[in-house]
CSV table of C-alpha atoms in Angstrom, one decimal:
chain,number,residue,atom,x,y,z
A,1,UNK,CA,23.6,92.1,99.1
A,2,UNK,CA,25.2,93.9,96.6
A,3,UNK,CA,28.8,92.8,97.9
A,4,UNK,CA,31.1,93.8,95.4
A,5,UNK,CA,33.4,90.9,96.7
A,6,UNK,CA,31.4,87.9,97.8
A,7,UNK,CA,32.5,84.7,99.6
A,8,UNK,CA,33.2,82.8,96.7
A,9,UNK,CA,36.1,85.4,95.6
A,10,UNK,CA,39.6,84.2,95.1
A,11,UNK,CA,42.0,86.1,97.4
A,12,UNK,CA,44.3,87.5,94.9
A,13,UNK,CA,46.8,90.7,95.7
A,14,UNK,CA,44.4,92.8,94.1
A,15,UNK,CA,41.9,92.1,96.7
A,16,UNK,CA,44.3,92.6,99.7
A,17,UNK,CA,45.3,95.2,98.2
A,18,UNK,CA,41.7,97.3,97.7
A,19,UNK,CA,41.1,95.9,101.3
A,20,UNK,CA,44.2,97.5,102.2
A,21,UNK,CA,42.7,101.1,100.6
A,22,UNK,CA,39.1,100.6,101.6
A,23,UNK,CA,38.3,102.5,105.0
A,24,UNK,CA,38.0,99.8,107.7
A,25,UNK,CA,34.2,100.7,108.4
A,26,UNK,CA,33.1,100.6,104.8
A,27,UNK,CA,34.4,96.4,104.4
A,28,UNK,CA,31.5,95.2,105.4
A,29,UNK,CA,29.7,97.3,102.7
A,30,UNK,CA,32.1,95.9,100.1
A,31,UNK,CA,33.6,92.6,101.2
A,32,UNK,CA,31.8,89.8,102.2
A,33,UNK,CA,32.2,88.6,105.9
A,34,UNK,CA,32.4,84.9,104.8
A,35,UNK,CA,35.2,86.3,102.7
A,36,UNK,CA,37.7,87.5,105.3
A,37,UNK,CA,37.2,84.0,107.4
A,38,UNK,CA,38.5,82.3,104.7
A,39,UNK,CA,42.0,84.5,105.1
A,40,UNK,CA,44.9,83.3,106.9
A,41,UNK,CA,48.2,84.9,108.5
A,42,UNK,CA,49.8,85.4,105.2
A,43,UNK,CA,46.7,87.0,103.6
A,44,UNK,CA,46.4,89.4,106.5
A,45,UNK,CA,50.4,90.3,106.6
A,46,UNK,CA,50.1,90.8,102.7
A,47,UNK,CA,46.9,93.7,103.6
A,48,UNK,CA,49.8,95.1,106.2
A,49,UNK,CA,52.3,95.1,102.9
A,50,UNK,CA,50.1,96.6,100.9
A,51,UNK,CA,49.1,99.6,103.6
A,52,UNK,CA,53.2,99.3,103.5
A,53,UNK,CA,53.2,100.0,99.8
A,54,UNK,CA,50.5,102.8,99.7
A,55,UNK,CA,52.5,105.1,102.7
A,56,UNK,CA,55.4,104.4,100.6
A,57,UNK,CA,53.5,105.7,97.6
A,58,UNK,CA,52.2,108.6,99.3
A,59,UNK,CA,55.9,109.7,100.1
A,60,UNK,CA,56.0,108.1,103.9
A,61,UNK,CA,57.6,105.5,105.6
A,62,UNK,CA,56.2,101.8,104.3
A,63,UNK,CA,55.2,100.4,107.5
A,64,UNK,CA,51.7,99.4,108.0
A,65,UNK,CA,49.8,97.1,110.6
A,66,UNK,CA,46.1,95.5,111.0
A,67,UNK,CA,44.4,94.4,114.1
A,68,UNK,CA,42.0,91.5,113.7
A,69,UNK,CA,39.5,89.9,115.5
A,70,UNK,CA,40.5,86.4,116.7
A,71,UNK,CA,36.9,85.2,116.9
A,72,UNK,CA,35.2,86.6,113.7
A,73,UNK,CA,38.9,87.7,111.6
A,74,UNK,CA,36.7,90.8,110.7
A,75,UNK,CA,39.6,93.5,110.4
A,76,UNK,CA,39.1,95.5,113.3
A,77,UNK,CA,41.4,99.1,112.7
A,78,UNK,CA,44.1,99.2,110.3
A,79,UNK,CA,47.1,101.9,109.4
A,80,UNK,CA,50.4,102.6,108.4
A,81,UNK,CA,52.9,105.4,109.5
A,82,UNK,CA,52.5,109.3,109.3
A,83,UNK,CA,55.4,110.9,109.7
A,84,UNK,CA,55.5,112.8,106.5
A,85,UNK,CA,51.8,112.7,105.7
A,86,UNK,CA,50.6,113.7,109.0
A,87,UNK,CA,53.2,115.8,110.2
A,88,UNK,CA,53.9,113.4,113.0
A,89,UNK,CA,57.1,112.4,114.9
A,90,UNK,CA,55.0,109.3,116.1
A,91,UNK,CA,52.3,107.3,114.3
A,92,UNK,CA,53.8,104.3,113.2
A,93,UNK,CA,51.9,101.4,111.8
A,94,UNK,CA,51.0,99.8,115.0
A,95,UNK,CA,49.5,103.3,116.6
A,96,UNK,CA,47.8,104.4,113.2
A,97,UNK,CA,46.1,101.0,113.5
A,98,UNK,CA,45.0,101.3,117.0
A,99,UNK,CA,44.0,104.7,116.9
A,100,UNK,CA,41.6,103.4,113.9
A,101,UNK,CA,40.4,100.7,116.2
A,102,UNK,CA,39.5,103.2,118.6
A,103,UNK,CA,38.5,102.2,122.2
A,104,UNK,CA,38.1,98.3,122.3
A,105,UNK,CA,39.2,95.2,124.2
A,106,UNK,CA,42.4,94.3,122.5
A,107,UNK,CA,43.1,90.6,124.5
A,108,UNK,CA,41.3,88.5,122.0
A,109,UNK,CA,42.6,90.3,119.0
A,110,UNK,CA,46.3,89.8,116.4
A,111,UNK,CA,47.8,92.7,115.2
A,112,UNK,CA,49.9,92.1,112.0
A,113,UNK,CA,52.6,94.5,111.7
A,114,UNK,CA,54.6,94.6,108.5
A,115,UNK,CA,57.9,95.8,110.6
A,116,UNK,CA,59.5,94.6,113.6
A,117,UNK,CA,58.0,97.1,116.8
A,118,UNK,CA,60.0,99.8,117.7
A,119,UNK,CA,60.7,100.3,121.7
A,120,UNK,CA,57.9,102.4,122.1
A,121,UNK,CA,55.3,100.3,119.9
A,122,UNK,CA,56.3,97.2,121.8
A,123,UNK,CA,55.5,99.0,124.9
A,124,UNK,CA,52.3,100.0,123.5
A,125,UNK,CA,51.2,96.4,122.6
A,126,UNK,CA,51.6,94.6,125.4
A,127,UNK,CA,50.4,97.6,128.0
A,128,UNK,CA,46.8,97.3,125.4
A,129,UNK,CA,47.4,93.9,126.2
A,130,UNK,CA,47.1,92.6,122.7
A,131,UNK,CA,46.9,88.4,122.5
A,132,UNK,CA,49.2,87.8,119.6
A,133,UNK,CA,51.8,90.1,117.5
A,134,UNK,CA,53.4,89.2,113.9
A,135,UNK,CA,55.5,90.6,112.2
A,136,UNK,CA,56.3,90.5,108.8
A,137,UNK,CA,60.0,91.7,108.3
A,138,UNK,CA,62.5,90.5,111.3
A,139,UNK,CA,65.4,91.2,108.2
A,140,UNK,CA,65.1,94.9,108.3
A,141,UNK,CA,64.5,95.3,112.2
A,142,UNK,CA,63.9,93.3,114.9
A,143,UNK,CA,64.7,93.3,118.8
A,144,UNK,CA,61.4,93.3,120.6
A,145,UNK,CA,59.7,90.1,119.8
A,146,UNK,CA,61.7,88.5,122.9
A,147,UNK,CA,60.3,91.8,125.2
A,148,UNK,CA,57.0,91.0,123.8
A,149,UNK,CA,57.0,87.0,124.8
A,150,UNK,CA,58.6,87.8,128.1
A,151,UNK,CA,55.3,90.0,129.1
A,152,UNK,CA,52.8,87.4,127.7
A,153,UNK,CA,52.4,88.4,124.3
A,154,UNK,CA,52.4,85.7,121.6
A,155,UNK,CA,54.4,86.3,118.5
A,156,UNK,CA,54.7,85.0,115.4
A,157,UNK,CA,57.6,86.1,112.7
A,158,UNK,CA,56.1,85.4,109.3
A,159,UNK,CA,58.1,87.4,106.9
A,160,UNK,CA,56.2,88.8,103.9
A,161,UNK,CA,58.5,88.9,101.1
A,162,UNK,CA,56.8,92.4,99.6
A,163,UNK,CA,57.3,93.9,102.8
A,164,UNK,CA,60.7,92.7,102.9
A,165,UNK,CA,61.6,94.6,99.4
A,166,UNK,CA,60.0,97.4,100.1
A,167,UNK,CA,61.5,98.2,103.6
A,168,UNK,CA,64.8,97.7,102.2
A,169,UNK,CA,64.7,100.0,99.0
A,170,UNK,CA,63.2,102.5,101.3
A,171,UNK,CA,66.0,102.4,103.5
A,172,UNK,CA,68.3,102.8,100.2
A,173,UNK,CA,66.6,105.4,99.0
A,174,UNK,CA,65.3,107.4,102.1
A,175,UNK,CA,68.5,106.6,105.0
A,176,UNK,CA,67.4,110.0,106.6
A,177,UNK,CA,63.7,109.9,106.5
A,178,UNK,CA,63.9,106.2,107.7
A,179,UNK,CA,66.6,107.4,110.8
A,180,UNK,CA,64.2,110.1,111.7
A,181,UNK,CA,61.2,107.6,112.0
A,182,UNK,CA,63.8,105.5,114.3
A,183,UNK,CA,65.7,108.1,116.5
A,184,UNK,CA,63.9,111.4,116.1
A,185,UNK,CA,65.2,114.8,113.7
A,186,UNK,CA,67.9,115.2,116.2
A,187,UNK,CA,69.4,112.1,115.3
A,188,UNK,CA,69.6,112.7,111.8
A,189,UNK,CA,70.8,116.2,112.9
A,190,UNK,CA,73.9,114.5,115.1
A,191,UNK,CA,74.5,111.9,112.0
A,192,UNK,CA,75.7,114.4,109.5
A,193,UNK,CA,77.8,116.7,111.9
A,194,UNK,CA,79.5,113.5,112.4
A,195,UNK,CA,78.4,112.4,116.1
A,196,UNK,CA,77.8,109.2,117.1
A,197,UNK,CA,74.8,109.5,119.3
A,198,UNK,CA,72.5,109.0,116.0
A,199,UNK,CA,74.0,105.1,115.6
A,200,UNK,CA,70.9,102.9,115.5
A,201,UNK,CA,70.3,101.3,118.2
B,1,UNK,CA,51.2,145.0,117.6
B,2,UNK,CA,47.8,144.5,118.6
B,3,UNK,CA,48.9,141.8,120.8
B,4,UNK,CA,46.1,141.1,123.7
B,5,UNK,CA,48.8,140.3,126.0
B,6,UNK,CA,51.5,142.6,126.2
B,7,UNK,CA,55.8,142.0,127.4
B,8,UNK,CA,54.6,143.5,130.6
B,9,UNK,CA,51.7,141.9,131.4
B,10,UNK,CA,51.7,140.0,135.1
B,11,UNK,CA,51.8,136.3,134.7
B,12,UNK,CA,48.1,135.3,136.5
B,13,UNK,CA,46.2,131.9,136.2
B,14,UNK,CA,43.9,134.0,133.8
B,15,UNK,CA,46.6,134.3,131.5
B,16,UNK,CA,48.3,130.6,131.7
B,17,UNK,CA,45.1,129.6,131.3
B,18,UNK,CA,44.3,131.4,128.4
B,19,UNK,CA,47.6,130.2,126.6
B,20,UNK,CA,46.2,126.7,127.2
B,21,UNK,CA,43.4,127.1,125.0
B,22,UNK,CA,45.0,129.0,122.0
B,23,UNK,CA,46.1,127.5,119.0
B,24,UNK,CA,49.9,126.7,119.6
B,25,UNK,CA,50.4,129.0,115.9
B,26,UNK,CA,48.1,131.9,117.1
B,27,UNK,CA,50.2,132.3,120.0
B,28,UNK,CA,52.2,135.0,119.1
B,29,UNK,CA,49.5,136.7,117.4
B,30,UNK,CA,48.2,137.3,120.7
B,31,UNK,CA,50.8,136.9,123.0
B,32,UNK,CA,53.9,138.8,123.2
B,33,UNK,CA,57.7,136.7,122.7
B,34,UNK,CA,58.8,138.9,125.5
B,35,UNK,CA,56.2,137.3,128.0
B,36,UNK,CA,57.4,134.0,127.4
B,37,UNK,CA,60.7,134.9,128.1
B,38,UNK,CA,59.6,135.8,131.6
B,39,UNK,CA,57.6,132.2,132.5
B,40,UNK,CA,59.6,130.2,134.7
B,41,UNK,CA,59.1,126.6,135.1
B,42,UNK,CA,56.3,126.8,137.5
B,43,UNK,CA,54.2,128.7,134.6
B,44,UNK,CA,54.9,126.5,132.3
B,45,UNK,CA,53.8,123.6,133.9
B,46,UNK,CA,50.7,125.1,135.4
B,47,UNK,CA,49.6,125.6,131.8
B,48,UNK,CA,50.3,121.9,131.2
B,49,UNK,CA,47.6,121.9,134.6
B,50,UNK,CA,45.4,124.0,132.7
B,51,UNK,CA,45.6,121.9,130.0
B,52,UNK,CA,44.9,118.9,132.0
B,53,UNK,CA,41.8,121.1,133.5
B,54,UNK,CA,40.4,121.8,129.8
B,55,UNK,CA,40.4,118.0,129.3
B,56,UNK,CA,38.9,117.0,132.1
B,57,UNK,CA,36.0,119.5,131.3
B,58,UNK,CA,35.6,117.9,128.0
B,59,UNK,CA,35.1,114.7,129.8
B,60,UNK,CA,38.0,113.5,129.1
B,61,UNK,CA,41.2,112.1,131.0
B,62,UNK,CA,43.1,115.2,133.0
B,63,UNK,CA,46.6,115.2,131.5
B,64,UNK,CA,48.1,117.8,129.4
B,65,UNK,CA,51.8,118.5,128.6
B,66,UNK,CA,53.4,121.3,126.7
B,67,UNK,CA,57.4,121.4,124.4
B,68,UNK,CA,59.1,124.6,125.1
B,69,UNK,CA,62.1,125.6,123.1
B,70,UNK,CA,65.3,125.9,125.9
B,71,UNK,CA,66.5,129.1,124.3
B,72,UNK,CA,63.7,130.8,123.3
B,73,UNK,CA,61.1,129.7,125.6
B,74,UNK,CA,58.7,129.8,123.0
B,75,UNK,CA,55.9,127.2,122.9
B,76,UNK,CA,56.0,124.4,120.2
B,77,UNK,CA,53.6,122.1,121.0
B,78,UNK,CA,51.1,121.4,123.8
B,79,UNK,CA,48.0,119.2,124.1
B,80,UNK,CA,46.0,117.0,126.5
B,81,UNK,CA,45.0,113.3,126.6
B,82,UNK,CA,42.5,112.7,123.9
B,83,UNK,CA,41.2,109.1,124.7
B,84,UNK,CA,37.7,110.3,125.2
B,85,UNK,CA,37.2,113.0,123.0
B,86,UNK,CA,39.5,111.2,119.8
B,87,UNK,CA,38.7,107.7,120.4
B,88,UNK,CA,41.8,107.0,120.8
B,89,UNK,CA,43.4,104.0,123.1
B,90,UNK,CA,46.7,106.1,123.1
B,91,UNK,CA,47.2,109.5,122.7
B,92,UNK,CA,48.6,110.8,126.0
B,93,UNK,CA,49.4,114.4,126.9
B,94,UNK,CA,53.3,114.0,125.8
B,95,UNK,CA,52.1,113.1,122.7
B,96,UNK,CA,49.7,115.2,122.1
B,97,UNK,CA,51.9,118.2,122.9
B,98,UNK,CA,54.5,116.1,120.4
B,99,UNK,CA,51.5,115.6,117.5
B,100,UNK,CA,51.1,119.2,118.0
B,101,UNK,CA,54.8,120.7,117.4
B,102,UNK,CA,55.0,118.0,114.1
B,103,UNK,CA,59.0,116.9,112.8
B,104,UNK,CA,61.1,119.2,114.8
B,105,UNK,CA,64.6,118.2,116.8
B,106,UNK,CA,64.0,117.7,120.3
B,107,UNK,CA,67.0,118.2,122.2
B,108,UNK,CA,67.1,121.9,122.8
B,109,UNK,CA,63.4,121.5,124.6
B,110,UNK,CA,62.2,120.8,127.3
B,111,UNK,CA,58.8,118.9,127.9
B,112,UNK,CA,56.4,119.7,130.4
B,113,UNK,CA,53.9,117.3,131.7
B,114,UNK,CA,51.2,117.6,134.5
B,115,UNK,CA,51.5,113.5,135.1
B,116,UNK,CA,54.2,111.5,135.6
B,117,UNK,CA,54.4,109.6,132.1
B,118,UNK,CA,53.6,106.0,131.6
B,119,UNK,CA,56.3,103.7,129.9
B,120,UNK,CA,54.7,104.3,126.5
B,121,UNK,CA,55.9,107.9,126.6
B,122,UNK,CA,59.3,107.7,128.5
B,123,UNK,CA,60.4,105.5,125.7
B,124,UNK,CA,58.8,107.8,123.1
B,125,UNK,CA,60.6,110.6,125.0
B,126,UNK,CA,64.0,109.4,125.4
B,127,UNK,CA,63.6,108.0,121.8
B,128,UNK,CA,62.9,111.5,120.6
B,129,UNK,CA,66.0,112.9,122.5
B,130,UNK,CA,64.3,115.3,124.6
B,131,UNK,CA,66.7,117.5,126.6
B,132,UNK,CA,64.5,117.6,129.8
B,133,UNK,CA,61.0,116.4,131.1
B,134,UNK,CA,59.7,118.4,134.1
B,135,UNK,CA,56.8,116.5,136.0
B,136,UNK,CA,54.1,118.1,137.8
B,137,UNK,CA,52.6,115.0,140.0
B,138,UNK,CA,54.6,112.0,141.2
B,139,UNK,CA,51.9,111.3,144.2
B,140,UNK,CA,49.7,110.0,141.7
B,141,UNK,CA,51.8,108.3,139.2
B,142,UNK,CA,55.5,108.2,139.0
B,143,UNK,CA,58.0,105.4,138.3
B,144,UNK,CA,59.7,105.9,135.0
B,145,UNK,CA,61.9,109.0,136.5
B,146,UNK,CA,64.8,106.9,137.1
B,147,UNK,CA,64.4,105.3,133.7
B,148,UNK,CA,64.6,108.2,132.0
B,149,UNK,CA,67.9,110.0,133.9
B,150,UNK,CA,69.6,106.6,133.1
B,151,UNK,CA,68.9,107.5,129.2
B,152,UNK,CA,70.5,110.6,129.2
B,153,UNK,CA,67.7,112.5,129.7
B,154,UNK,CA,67.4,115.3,132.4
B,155,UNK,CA,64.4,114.9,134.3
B,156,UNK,CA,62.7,117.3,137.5
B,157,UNK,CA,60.0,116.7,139.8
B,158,UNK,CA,58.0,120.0,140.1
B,159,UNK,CA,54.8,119.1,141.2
B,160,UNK,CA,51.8,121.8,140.4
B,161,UNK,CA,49.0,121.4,143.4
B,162,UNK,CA,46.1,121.7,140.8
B,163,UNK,CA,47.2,118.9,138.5
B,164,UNK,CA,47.7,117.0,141.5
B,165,UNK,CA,44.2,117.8,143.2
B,166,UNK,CA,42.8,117.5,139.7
B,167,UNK,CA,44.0,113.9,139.0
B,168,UNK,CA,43.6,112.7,142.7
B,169,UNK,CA,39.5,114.0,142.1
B,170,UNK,CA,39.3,112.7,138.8
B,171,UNK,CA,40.8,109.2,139.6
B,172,UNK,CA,38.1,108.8,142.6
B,173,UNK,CA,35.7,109.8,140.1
B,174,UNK,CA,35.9,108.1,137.6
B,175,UNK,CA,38.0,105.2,138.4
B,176,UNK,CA,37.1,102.6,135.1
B,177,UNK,CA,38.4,105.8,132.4
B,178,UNK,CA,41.5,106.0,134.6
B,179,UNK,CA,42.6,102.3,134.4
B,180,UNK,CA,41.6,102.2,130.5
B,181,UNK,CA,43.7,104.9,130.0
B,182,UNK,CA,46.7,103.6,131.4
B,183,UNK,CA,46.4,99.3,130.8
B,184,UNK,CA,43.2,99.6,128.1
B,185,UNK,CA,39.9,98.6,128.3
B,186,UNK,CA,40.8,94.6,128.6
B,187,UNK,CA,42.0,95.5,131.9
B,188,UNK,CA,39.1,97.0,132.6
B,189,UNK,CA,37.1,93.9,131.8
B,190,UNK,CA,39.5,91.9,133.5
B,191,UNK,CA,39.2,94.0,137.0
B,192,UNK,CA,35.0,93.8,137.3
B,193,UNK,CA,35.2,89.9,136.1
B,194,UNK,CA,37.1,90.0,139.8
B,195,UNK,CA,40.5,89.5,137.8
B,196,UNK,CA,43.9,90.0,138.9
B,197,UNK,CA,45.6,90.7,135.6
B,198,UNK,CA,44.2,94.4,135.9
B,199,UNK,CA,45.9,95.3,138.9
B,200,UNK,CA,48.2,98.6,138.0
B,201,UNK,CA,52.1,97.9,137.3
């Protein structure tokens, strides 16, 4: 078969992490199937981490997300957020994820997101009618996993401790680039000439 | 100059429709400022209608929207609905017009869109502090108006006959595309299994 990671593998970071790199059509060509049924919540939110940690790398915001089949746990789309390397006002992890899906039947499917959803991704999610959400930092943001189980969604908070770090040195490092993701250039605008319209909200 | 359209040229579908299809940066290579600065609101959104028209000839879902800059009235971003031609479960006219202007402050623009926008995109839009939304059809969609007004944001209803006529023609048509597009293709599944989950909210 000429898997370069076959079923028998150990699941180590460095193999979440490669899966995290590896375009989500060439797995199969790489990764065994037998392997990814063997993963479990934490595997998959560590995969969101590392998507996290290679937007972070690349200059961006760390956020990534994964969808997954429920049936099979073959990874389905994954992603993380373009602002900066795409030029984009909105392709968070969630979206970047989706858009890699492409058009599918999301009802029997998870999506692991390494952030709490914003407003607008938590819209997103439950109007695609995804079966289960979770999220893997509720320390850095949080607010719509209530929304989420109110219109059917089930979610699950399942905090990844890399993600954790990483959001939060971000955030140290990058306040501005992490309020524009948030709120928009006009927030970050209204922050420094003093307003208060750019509070987070 | 060399400009193919001059200050002085009269404002005629041909035209609108022209600036549809341009590159949003080759604009004013082609296209003088001064003609922009004579468009009133019905022009702009009748290119958001052409824009919706261009989609729907690709096969695609008939919404486009265009960002105009409130004191220049210079075009920063327009685009159609790209779920058929981009694969893509969301990527709606507002934020294609939104992809297309990249990391800009949006609260001296106003956004034109030929559909009323679903509640993905009002929070997007209010999240991104847009000024103003002006929409072109509320007899085939509308609801998240009031929503929007009651975040700060100034909205009008301007409808534009062809983007109505269009989307009433293409929603008869091609009824399955028009339900993915606004509740995914679950719902779609859902509806011919004789569901009621896929009814439209």
């Amino acid at each position: 078969m000429n898997l370069l990671i076959e079923e028998d593998a150990t699941v180590s970071d460095a193999v979440l992490k490669a899966i995290a790199h590896i375009p989500t059509r060439s797995l199969l060509a790489i990764v065994a199937q037998g392997f990814f049924e063997k993963l479990g919540d934490r595997d998959f939110m560590r995969i969101a981490a590392w998507l996290a940690q290679k937007s972070f790398d690349e200059g961006g915001c760390p956020i990534g997300a994964l969808i997954v089949d429920n049936a099979t746990q073959q990874i389905l789309g994954k992603g993380h957020n373009t602002l900066v390397q795409g030029n984009d006002p909105y392709n968070h992890g969630e979206t970047a994820a989706i858009r890699d899906a492409g058009r599918r039947d999301f009802s029997q499917t998870t999506i692991y997101t390494s952030l709490s959803p914003c407003d607008v991704c938590a819209a997103l999610l439950h109007m695609r009618q995804f079966d289960r959400v979770v999220v893997g930092d509720v320390t850095n943001a949080k607010g719509n996993e209530e929304l989420l189980r109110a219109k059917g969604v089930r979610v699950d908070i399942l905090e990844d401790s890399m993600a954790v770090a990483l959001y939060a040195k971000y955030r140290r490092e990058r306040p501005d680039l992490d309020m524009e993701d948030w709120k928009g250039v006009a927030a970050v605008r209204k922050c420094k000439e003093g307003g208060s319209e750019a509070e987070r909200s």
